[in-house]
Coordinates of C-alpha atoms in Angstrom, one line a residue:
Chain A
X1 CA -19.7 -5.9 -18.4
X2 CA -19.1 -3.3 -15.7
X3 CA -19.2 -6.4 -13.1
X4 CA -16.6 -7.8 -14.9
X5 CA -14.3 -5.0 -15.0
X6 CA -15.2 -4.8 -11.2
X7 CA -14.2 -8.0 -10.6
X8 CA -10.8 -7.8 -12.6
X9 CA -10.1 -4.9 -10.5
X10 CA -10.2 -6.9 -7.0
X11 CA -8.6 -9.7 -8.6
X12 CA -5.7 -7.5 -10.0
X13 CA -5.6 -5.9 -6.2
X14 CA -4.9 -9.1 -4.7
X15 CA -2.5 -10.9 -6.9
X16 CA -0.6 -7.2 -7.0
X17 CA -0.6 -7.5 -3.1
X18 CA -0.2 -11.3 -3.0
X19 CA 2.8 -11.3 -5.6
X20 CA 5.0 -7.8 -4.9
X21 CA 4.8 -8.1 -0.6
X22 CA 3.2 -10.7 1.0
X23 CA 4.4 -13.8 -0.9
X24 CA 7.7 -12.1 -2.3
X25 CA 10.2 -12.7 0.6
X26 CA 12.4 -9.9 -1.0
X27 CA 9.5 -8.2 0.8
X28 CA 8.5 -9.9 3.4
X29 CA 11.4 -10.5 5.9
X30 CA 9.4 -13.0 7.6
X31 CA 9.8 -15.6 4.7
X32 CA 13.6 -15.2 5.2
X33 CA 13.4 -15.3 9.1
X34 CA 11.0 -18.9 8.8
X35 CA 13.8 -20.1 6.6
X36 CA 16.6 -19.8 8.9
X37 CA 14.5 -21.0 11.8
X38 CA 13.5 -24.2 10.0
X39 CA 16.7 -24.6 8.8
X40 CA 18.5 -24.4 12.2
X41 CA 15.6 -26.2 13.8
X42 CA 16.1 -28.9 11.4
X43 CA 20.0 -29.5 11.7
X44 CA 19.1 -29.2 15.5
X45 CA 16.9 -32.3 14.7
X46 CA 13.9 -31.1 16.6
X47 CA 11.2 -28.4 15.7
X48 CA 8.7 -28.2 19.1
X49 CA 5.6 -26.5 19.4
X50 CA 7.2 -23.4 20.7
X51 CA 9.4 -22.9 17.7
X52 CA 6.5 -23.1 15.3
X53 CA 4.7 -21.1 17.2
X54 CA 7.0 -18.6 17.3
X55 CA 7.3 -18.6 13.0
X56 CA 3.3 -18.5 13.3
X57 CA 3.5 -15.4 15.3
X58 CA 6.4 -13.5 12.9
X59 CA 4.0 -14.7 9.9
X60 CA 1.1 -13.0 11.3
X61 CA 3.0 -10.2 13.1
X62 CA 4.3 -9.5 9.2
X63 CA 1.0 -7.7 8.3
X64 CA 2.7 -4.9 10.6
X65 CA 5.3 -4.7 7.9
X66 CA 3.1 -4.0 5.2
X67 CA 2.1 -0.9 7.5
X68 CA 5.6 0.4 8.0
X69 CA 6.0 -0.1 3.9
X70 CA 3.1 2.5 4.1
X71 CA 4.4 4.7 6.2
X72 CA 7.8 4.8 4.6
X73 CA 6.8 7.2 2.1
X74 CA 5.0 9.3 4.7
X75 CA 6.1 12.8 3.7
X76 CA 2.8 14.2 4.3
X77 CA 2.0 16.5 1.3
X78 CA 0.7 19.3 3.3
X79 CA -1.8 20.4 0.3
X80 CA -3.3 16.8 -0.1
X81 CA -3.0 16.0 3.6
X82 CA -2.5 12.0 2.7
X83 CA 0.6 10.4 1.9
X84 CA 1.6 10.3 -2.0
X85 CA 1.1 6.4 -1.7
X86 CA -2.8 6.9 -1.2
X87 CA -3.1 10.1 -3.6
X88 CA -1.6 7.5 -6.2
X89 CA -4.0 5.1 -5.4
X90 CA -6.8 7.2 -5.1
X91 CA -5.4 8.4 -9.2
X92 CA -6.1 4.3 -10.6
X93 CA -9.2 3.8 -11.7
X94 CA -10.1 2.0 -8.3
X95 CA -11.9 3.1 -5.4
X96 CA -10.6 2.9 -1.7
X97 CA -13.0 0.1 -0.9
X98 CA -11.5 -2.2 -3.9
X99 CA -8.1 -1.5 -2.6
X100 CA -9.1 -2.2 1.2
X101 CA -11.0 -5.5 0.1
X102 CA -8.3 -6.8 -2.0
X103 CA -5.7 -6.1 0.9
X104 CA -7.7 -8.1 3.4
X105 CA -8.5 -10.6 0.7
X106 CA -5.0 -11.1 -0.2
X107 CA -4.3 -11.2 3.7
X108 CA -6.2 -13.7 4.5
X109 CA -4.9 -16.1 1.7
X110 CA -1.4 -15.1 3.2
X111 CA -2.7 -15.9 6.8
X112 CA -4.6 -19.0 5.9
X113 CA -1.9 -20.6 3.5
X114 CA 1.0 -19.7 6.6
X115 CA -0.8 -21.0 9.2
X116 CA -1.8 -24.3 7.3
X117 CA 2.1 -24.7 5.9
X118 CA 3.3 -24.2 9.7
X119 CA 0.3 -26.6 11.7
X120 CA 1.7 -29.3 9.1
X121 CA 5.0 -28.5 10.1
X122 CA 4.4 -28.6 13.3
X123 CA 2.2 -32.0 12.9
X124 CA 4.9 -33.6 11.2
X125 CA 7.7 -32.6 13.7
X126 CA 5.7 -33.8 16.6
X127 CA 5.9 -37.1 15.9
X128 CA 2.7 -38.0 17.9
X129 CA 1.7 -41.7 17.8
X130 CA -1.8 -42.5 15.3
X131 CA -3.9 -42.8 18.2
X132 CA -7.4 -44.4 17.8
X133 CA -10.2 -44.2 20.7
X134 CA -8.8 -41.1 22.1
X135 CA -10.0 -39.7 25.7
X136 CA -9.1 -36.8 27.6
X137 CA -8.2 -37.4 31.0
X138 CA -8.1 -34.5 33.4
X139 CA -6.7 -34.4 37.1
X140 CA -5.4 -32.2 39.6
X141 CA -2.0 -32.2 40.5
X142 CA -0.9 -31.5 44.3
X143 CA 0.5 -28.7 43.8
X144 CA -3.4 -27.7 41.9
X145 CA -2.7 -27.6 38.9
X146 CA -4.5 -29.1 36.3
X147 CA -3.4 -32.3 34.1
X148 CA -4.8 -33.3 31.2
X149 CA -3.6 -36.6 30.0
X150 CA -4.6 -38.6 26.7
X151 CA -4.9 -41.9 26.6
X152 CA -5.5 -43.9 23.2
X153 CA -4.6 -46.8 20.8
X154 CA -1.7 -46.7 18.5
X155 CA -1.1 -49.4 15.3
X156 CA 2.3 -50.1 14.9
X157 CA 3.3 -50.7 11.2
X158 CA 2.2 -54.5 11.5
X159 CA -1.4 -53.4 13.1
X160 CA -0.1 -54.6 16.6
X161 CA -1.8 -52.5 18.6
X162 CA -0.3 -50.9 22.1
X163 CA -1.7 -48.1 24.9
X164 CA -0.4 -44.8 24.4
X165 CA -0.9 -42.3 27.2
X166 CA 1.0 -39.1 27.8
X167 CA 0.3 -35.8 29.7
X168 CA -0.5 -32.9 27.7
X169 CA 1.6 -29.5 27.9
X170 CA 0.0 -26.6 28.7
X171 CA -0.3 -23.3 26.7
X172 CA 2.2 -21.7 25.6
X173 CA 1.5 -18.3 27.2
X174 CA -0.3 -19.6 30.5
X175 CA 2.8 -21.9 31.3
X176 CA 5.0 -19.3 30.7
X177 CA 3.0 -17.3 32.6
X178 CA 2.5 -19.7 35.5
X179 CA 6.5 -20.6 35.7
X180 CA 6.9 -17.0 37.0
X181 CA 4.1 -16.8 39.6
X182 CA 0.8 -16.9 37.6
X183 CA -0.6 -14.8 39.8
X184 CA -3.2 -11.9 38.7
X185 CA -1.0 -9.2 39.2
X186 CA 1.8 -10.6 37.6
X187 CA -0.6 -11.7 34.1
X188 CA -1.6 -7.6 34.7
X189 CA 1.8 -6.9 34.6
X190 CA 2.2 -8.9 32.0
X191 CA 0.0 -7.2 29.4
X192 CA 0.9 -3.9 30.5
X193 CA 4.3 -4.2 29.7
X194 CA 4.1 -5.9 26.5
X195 CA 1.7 -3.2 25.8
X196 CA 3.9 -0.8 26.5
X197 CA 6.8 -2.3 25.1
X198 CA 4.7 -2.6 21.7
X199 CA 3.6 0.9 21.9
X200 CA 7.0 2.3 22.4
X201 CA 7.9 0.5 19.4
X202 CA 5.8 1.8 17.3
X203 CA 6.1 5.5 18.4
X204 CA 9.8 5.1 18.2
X205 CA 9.4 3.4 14.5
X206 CA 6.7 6.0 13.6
X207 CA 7.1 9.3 15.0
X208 CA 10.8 9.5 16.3
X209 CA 11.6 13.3 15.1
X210 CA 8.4 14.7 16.3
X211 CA 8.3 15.1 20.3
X212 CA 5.0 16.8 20.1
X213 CA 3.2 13.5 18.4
X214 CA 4.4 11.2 20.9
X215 CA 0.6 10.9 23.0
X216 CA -0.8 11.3 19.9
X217 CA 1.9 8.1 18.4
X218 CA 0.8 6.4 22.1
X219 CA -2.8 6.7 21.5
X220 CA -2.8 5.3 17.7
X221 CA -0.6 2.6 18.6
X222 CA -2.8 1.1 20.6
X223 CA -4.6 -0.8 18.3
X224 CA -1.7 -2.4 17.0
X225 CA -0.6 -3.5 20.3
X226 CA -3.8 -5.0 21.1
X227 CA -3.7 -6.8 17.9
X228 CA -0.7 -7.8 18.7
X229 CA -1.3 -9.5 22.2
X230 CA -4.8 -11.0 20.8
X231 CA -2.5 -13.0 18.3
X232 CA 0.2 -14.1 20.6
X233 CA -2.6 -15.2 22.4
X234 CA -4.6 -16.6 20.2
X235 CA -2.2 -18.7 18.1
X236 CA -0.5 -19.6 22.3
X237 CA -4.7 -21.5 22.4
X238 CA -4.7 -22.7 18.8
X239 CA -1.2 -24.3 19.1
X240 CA -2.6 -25.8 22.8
X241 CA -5.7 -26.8 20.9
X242 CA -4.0 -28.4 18.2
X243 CA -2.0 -30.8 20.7
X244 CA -5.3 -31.4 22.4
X245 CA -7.1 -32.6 19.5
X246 CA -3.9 -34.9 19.1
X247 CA -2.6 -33.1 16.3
X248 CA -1.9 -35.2 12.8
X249 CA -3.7 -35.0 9.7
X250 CA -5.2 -38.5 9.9
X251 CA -6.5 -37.5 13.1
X252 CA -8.2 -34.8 12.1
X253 CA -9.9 -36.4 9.6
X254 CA -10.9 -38.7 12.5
X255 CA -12.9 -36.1 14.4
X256 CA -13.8 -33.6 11.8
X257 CA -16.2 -32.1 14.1
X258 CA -14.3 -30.7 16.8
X259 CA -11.3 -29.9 14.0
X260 CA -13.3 -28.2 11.9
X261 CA -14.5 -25.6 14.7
X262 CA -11.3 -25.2 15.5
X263 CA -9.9 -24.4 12.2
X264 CA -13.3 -22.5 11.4
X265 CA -12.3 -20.6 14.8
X266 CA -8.6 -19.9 13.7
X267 CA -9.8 -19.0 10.5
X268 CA -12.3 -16.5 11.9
X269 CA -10.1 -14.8 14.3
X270 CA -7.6 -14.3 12.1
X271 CA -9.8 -12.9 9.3
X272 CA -10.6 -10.5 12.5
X273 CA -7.2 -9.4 13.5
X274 CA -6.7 -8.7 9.9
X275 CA -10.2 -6.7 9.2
X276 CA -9.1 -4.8 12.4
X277 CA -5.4 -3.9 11.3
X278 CA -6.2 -3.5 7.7
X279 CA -8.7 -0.7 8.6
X280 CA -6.3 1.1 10.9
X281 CA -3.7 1.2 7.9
X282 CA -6.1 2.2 5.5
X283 CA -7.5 5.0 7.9
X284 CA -4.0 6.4 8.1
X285 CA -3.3 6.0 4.4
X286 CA -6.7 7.9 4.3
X287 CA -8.1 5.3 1.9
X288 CA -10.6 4.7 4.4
X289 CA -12.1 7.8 6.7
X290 CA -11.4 7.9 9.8
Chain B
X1 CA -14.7 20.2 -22.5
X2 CA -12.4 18.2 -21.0
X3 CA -11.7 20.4 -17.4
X4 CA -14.2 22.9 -16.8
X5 CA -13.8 25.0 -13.3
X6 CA -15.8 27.5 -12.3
X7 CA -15.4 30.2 -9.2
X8 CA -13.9 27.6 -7.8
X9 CA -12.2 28.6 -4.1
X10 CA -10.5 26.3 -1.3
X11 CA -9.5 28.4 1.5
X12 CA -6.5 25.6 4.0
X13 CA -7.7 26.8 8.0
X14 CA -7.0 30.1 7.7
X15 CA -4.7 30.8 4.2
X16 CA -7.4 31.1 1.0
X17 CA -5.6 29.1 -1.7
X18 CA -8.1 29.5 -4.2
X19 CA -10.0 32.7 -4.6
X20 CA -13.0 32.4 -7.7
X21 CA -10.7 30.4 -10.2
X22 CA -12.4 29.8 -13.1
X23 CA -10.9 28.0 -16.3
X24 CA -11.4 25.8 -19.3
X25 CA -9.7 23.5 -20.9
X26 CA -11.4 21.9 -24.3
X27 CA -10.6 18.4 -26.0
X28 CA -7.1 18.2 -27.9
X29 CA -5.8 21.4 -26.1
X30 CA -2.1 21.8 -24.2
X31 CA -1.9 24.1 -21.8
X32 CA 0.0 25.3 -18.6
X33 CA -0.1 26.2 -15.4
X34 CA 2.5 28.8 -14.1
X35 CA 3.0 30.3 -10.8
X36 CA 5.8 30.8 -7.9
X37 CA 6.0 28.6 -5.2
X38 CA 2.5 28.2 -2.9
X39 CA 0.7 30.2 -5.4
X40 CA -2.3 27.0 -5.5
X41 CA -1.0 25.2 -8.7
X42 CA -0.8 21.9 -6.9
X43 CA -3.9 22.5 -4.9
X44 CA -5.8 23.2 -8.2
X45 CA -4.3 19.8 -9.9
X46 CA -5.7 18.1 -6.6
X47 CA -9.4 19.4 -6.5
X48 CA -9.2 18.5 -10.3
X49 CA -8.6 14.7 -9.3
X50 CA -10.8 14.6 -6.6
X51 CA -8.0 14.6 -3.7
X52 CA -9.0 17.6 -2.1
X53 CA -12.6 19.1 -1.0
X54 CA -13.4 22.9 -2.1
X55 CA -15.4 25.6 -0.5
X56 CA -17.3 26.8 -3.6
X57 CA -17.7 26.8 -7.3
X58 CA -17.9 23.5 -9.2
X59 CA -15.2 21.6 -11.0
X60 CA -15.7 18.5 -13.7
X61 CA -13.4 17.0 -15.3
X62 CA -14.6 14.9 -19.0
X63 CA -18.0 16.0 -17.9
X64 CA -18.4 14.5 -14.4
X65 CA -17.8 16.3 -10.8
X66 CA -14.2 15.9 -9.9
X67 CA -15.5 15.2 -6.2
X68 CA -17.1 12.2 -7.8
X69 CA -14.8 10.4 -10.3
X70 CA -15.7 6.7 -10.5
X71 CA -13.5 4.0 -12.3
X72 CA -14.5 4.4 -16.0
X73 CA -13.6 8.3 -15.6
X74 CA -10.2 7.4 -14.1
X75 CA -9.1 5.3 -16.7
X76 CA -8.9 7.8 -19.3
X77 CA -7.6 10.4 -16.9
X78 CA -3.2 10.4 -15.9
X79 CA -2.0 12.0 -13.5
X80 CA 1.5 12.0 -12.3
X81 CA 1.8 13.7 -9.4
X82 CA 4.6 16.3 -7.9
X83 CA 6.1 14.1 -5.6
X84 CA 6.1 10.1 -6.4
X85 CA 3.8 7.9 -5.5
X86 CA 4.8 4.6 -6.8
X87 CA 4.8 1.6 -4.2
X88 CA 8.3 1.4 -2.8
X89 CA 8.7 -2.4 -2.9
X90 CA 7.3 -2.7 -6.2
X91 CA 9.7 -3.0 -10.0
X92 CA 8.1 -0.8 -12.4
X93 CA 7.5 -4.2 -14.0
X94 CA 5.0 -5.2 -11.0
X95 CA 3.2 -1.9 -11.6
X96 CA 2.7 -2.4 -15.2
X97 CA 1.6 -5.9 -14.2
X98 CA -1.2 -3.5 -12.2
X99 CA -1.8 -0.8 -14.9
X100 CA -2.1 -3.6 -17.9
X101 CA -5.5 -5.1 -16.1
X102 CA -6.6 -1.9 -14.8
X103 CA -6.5 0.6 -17.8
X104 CA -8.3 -1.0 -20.9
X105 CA -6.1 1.6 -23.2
X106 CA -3.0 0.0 -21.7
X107 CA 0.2 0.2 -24.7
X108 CA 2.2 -2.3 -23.7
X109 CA 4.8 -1.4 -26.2
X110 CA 4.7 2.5 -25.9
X111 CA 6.2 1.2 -22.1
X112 CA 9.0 -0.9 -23.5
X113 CA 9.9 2.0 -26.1
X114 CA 9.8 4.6 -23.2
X115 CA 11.4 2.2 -21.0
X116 CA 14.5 2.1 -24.0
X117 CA 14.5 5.2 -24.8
X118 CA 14.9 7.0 -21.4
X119 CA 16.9 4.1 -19.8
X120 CA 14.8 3.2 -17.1
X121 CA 15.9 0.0 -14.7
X122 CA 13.1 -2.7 -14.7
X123 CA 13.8 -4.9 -12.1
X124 CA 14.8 -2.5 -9.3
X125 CA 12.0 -1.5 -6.5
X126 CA 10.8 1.8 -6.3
X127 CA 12.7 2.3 -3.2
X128 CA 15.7 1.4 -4.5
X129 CA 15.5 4.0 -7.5
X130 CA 16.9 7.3 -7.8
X131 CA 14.5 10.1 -7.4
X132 CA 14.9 10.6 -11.7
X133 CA 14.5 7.2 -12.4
X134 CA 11.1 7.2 -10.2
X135 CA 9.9 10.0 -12.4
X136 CA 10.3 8.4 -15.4
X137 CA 8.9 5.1 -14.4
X138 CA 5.8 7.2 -13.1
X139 CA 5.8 9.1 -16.3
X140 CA 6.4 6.1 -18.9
X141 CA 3.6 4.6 -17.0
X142 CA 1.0 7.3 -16.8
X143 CA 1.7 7.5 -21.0
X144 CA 1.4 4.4 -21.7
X145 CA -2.3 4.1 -20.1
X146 CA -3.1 6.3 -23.3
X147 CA -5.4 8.5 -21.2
X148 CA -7.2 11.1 -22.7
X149 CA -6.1 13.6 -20.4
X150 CA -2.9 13.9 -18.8
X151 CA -3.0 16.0 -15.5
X152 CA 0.9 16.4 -14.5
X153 CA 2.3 18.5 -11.3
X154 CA 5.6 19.8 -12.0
X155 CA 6.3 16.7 -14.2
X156 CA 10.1 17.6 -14.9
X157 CA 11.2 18.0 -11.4
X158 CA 14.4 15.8 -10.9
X159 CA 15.4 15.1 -14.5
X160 CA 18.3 16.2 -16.2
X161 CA 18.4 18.6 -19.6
X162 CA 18.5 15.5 -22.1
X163 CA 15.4 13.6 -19.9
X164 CA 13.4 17.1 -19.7
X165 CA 13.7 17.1 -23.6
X166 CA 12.7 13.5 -24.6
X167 CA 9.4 14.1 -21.8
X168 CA 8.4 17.5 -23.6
X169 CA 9.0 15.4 -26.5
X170 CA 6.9 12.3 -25.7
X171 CA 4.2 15.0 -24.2
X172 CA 4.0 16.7 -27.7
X173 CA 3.7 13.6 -29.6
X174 CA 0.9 12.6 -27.7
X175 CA -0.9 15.8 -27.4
X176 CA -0.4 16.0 -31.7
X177 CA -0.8 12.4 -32.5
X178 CA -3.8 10.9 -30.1
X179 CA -4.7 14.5 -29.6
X180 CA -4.6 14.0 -25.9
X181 CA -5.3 17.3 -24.0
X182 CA -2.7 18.1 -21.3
X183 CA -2.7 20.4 -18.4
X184 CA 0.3 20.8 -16.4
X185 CA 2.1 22.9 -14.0
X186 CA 5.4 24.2 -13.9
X187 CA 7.5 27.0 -12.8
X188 CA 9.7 27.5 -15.5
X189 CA 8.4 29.3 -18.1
X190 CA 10.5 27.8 -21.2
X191 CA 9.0 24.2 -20.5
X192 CA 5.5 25.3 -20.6
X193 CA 6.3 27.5 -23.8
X194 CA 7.9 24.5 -25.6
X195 CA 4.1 22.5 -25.7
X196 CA 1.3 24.5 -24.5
X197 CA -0.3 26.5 -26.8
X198 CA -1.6 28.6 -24.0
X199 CA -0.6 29.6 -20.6
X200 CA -2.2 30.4 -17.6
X201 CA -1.0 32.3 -14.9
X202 CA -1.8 31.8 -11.3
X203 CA -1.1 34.2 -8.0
X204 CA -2.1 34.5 -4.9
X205 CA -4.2 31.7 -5.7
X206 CA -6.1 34.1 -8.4
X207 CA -5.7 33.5 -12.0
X208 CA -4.0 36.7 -13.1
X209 CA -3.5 35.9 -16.9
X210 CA -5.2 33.4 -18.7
X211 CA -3.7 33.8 -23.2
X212 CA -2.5 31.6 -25.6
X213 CA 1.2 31.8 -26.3
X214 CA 1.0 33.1 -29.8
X215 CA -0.9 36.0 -28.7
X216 CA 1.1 36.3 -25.3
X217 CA 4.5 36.2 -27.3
X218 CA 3.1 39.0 -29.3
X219 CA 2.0 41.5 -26.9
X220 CA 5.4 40.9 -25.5
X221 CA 6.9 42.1 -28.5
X222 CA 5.2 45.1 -28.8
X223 CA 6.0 45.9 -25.4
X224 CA 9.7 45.6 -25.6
X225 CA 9.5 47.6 -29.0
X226 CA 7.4 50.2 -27.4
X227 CA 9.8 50.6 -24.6
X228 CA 12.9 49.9 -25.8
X229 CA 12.6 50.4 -29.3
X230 CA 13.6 46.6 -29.8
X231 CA 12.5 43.4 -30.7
X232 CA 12.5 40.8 -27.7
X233 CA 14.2 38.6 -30.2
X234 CA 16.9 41.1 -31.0
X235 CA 17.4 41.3 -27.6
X236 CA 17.8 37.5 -26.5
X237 CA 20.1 37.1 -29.9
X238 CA 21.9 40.1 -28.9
X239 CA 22.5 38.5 -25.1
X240 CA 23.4 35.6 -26.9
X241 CA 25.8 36.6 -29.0
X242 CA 27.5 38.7 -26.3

């Protein structure tokens, strides 16, 4: 009986969270910045890798909205020291730890349904030949870089078959990071300005009439910027890894094994950005101690 | 007994809020909570849900530790706080959406009559609502969870004369039909007189009178007549008529 009610709780939590912000793109301004990018992508009449990844990175990067919805009503009630959001939570007949794992619950079906929608995308707009017998070939280029080029068997509608080979692209990030140099300092450099460009952000967003708070802003910000750079990151390898595997849903049936970690990896790492962001909201909406 | 406190203090760094409060409140009763500004109403109403930590006494609302409220206990407690707390992107319709599977005394149609009779906009977010409107979507939904004690913090702040009637209406109705016991704060006097039927006086974060208002109004009288040789009736009709 009491599980029950338990268990309606959390349910409640997430289809509240799912429903009013995540899903509702009244909400969630990354469901109306997708749309325009798929719609001008498509009249375009191509959709690349990098433009998916970049509407991967705005869904994922949306969980940050969801902690400037907190924050908006963050007239700190000097008595209650929490913001009235969390006293009115803390009023319903719920604890803090069925709110925080119904947010991350609901957060990860956001995550997990986003990512799928936009890896078909991206499999669909790729266009890549069905290729059977697929190999990796990898080679160094005279300038040293590394080439990795596929070779494989495509079927044309009538089963004739032909040889398919093409050179891979490399990561997102790493290219990007290689046309300017791609040397150690200038990756350092790199991550310290985006860093600090992120943190900036956030103290500016956050705490822009208090002066006094700004190291204080600096310091809790960080997490958020590392969670940030881990994605971009992240999603730069999964998008890399998805063209490596040879991307297309009948391929990835092919070679379930080496998909499966990948997704199972995806999966995991984005359950762990989330854990990790989730907490810092809820330890400044107090839900959670600090 | 519904809210039982007892020497309860709560002293904020250096400024002692609460000094040895001690009150009841039993089942069915209305009663309110009067004091100038910082005097530790809201910092009472807070220990009593559990918000805030105390130095001393004990405090237990419907028989359990505030400090320790679980999820049954909340469901037949409201509170509606001084300062809103409803999610700014959601419709007061998402948050009864919320409220209907968390609180088993849910009345689905004492919300669409409140929602009627005080005009309240459905489909508008939070954010979007004037700071009126957002009191009376908080209060409509706090009374319609049917709780069986309404905690309220300066309830009437931001509504108008016809609003501040209907809610002292809606209040008395539930406190005389579902005999729902209410504690709440305010500083104006005439709100609290209209409903409780007694009064509690708090100052310097002491309780400096604690009476029903029968008894209260009474005294009063005999003051004024002992004084002034004049009813405090006579004297408010007399003001009035001048």
């Amino acid at each position: 009986m009491n599980r029950g009610r338990t268990l309606k709780r959390y349910i409640s939590l997430t289809i509240f969270f799912l429903r009013t912000f995540l899903f509702n793109p009244l909400n969630n301004p990354v469901f109306l910045i997708v749309a325009i990018l798929v719609v001008f992508f498509y009249v375009e009449g191509s959709l690349d890798k990098y433009q998916i990844a970049l509407m991967l990175y705005l869904s994922v990067i949306s969980h940050c909205f969801v902690g400037n919805m907190f924050r908006r009503s963050k007239d700190i009630d000097e008595n209650a020291l929490c913001a009235p959001i969390t006293r009115h939570f803390q009023a319903m007949p719920v604890s803090g730890r069925e709110v925080y794992f119904s947010y991350l619950l609901s957060s990860i079906i956001y995550a997990v349904f986003i990512c799928t929608a936009l890896v078909l995308l991206l499999a669909h707009f790729m266009k890549l030949p069905d290729l059977q017998h697929i190999e990796f070939h990898k080679s160094v280029a005279p300038d040293g870089d590394t080439i990795t080029t596929v070779t494989g068997i495509a079927f044309s509608r009538r089963f004739v078959p032909r040889f398919v080979s093409f050179v891979l692209e490399k990561s997102i990030l790493f290219d990007l990071i290689s046309k300017v140099g791609g040397a150690p300092l200038l990756i350092t450099l790199y991550f310290v300005l985006a860093f600090v460009y992120i943190s900036i952000f956030q103290v500016l967003r956050e705490f822009k009439d208090t002066k006094r708070k700004f190291l204080s802003a600096l310091f809790h910000s960080f997490p958020f910027g590392v969670f940030l750079l881990l994605a971009l990151i992240f999603l730069s390898e999964v998008m890399l890894s998805q063209q490596e595997v040879g991307i297309g849903i009948r391929f990835i049936l092919q070679h379930v094994d080496i998909t499966v970690i990948f997704l199972v990896v995806t999966v995991f790492a984005t359950c762990v950005s989330i854990v990790i962001m989730s907490k810092t909201i809820l330890r400044k909406l107090k839900v959670l101690p600090s | 007994m519904d809210i039982e406190v007892s020497n309860l203090s709560k002293t904020y760094i250096t400024v002692k809020a609460l000094r040895s409060v001690s009150l009841s409140v039993d089942r069915g009763e209305s009663v309110g909570l009067v004091g100038a500004n910082g005097a530790g109403k809201t910092t009472l109403l807070h220990i009593l849900m559990g918000f805030l930590p105390f130095d001393e006494g004990s405090v237990k609302i419907l028989d359990k530790p505030s400090a320790r409220l679980d999820a049954a206990t909340k469901e037949r407690i409201g509170f509606v706080a001084e300062e809103t707390g409803l999610l700014p992107w959601a419709t007061l319709m998402d948050m009864a959406e919320l409220y209907k599977n968390l609180y088993p005394t849910w009345d689905e149609d004492m919300l669409d009559r409140f929602i009627d009779e005080w005009d309240i906009v459905t489909d508008k977010r939070m954010r979007s609502m004037s700071k009126g409107q957002k009191r009376l979507a908080e209060l409509a939904l706090c009374f319609s969870c049917n709780p069986e004690i309404l905690v309220l913090d300066e309830p009437f702040v931001g509504l108008d004369a016809v609003m501040r009637f209907s809610v002292l209406s809606a209040m008395k109705t539930l406190n005389a039909q579902q005999r729902t016991t209410i504690f709440y704060s305010s500083h104006i006097l005439s709100d609290i007189e209209k409903i409780a039927k007694r009064v509690i006086f708090i100052r310097g974060g002491k309780i400096s009178l604690d009476e029903q208002i029968a008894s209260l109004k009474s005294s009063v009288e005999e003051t004024f007549i002992q004084n002034y040789g004049i009813s405090a009736d006579g004297l408010i009709d007399a003001g009035g008529s001048r």
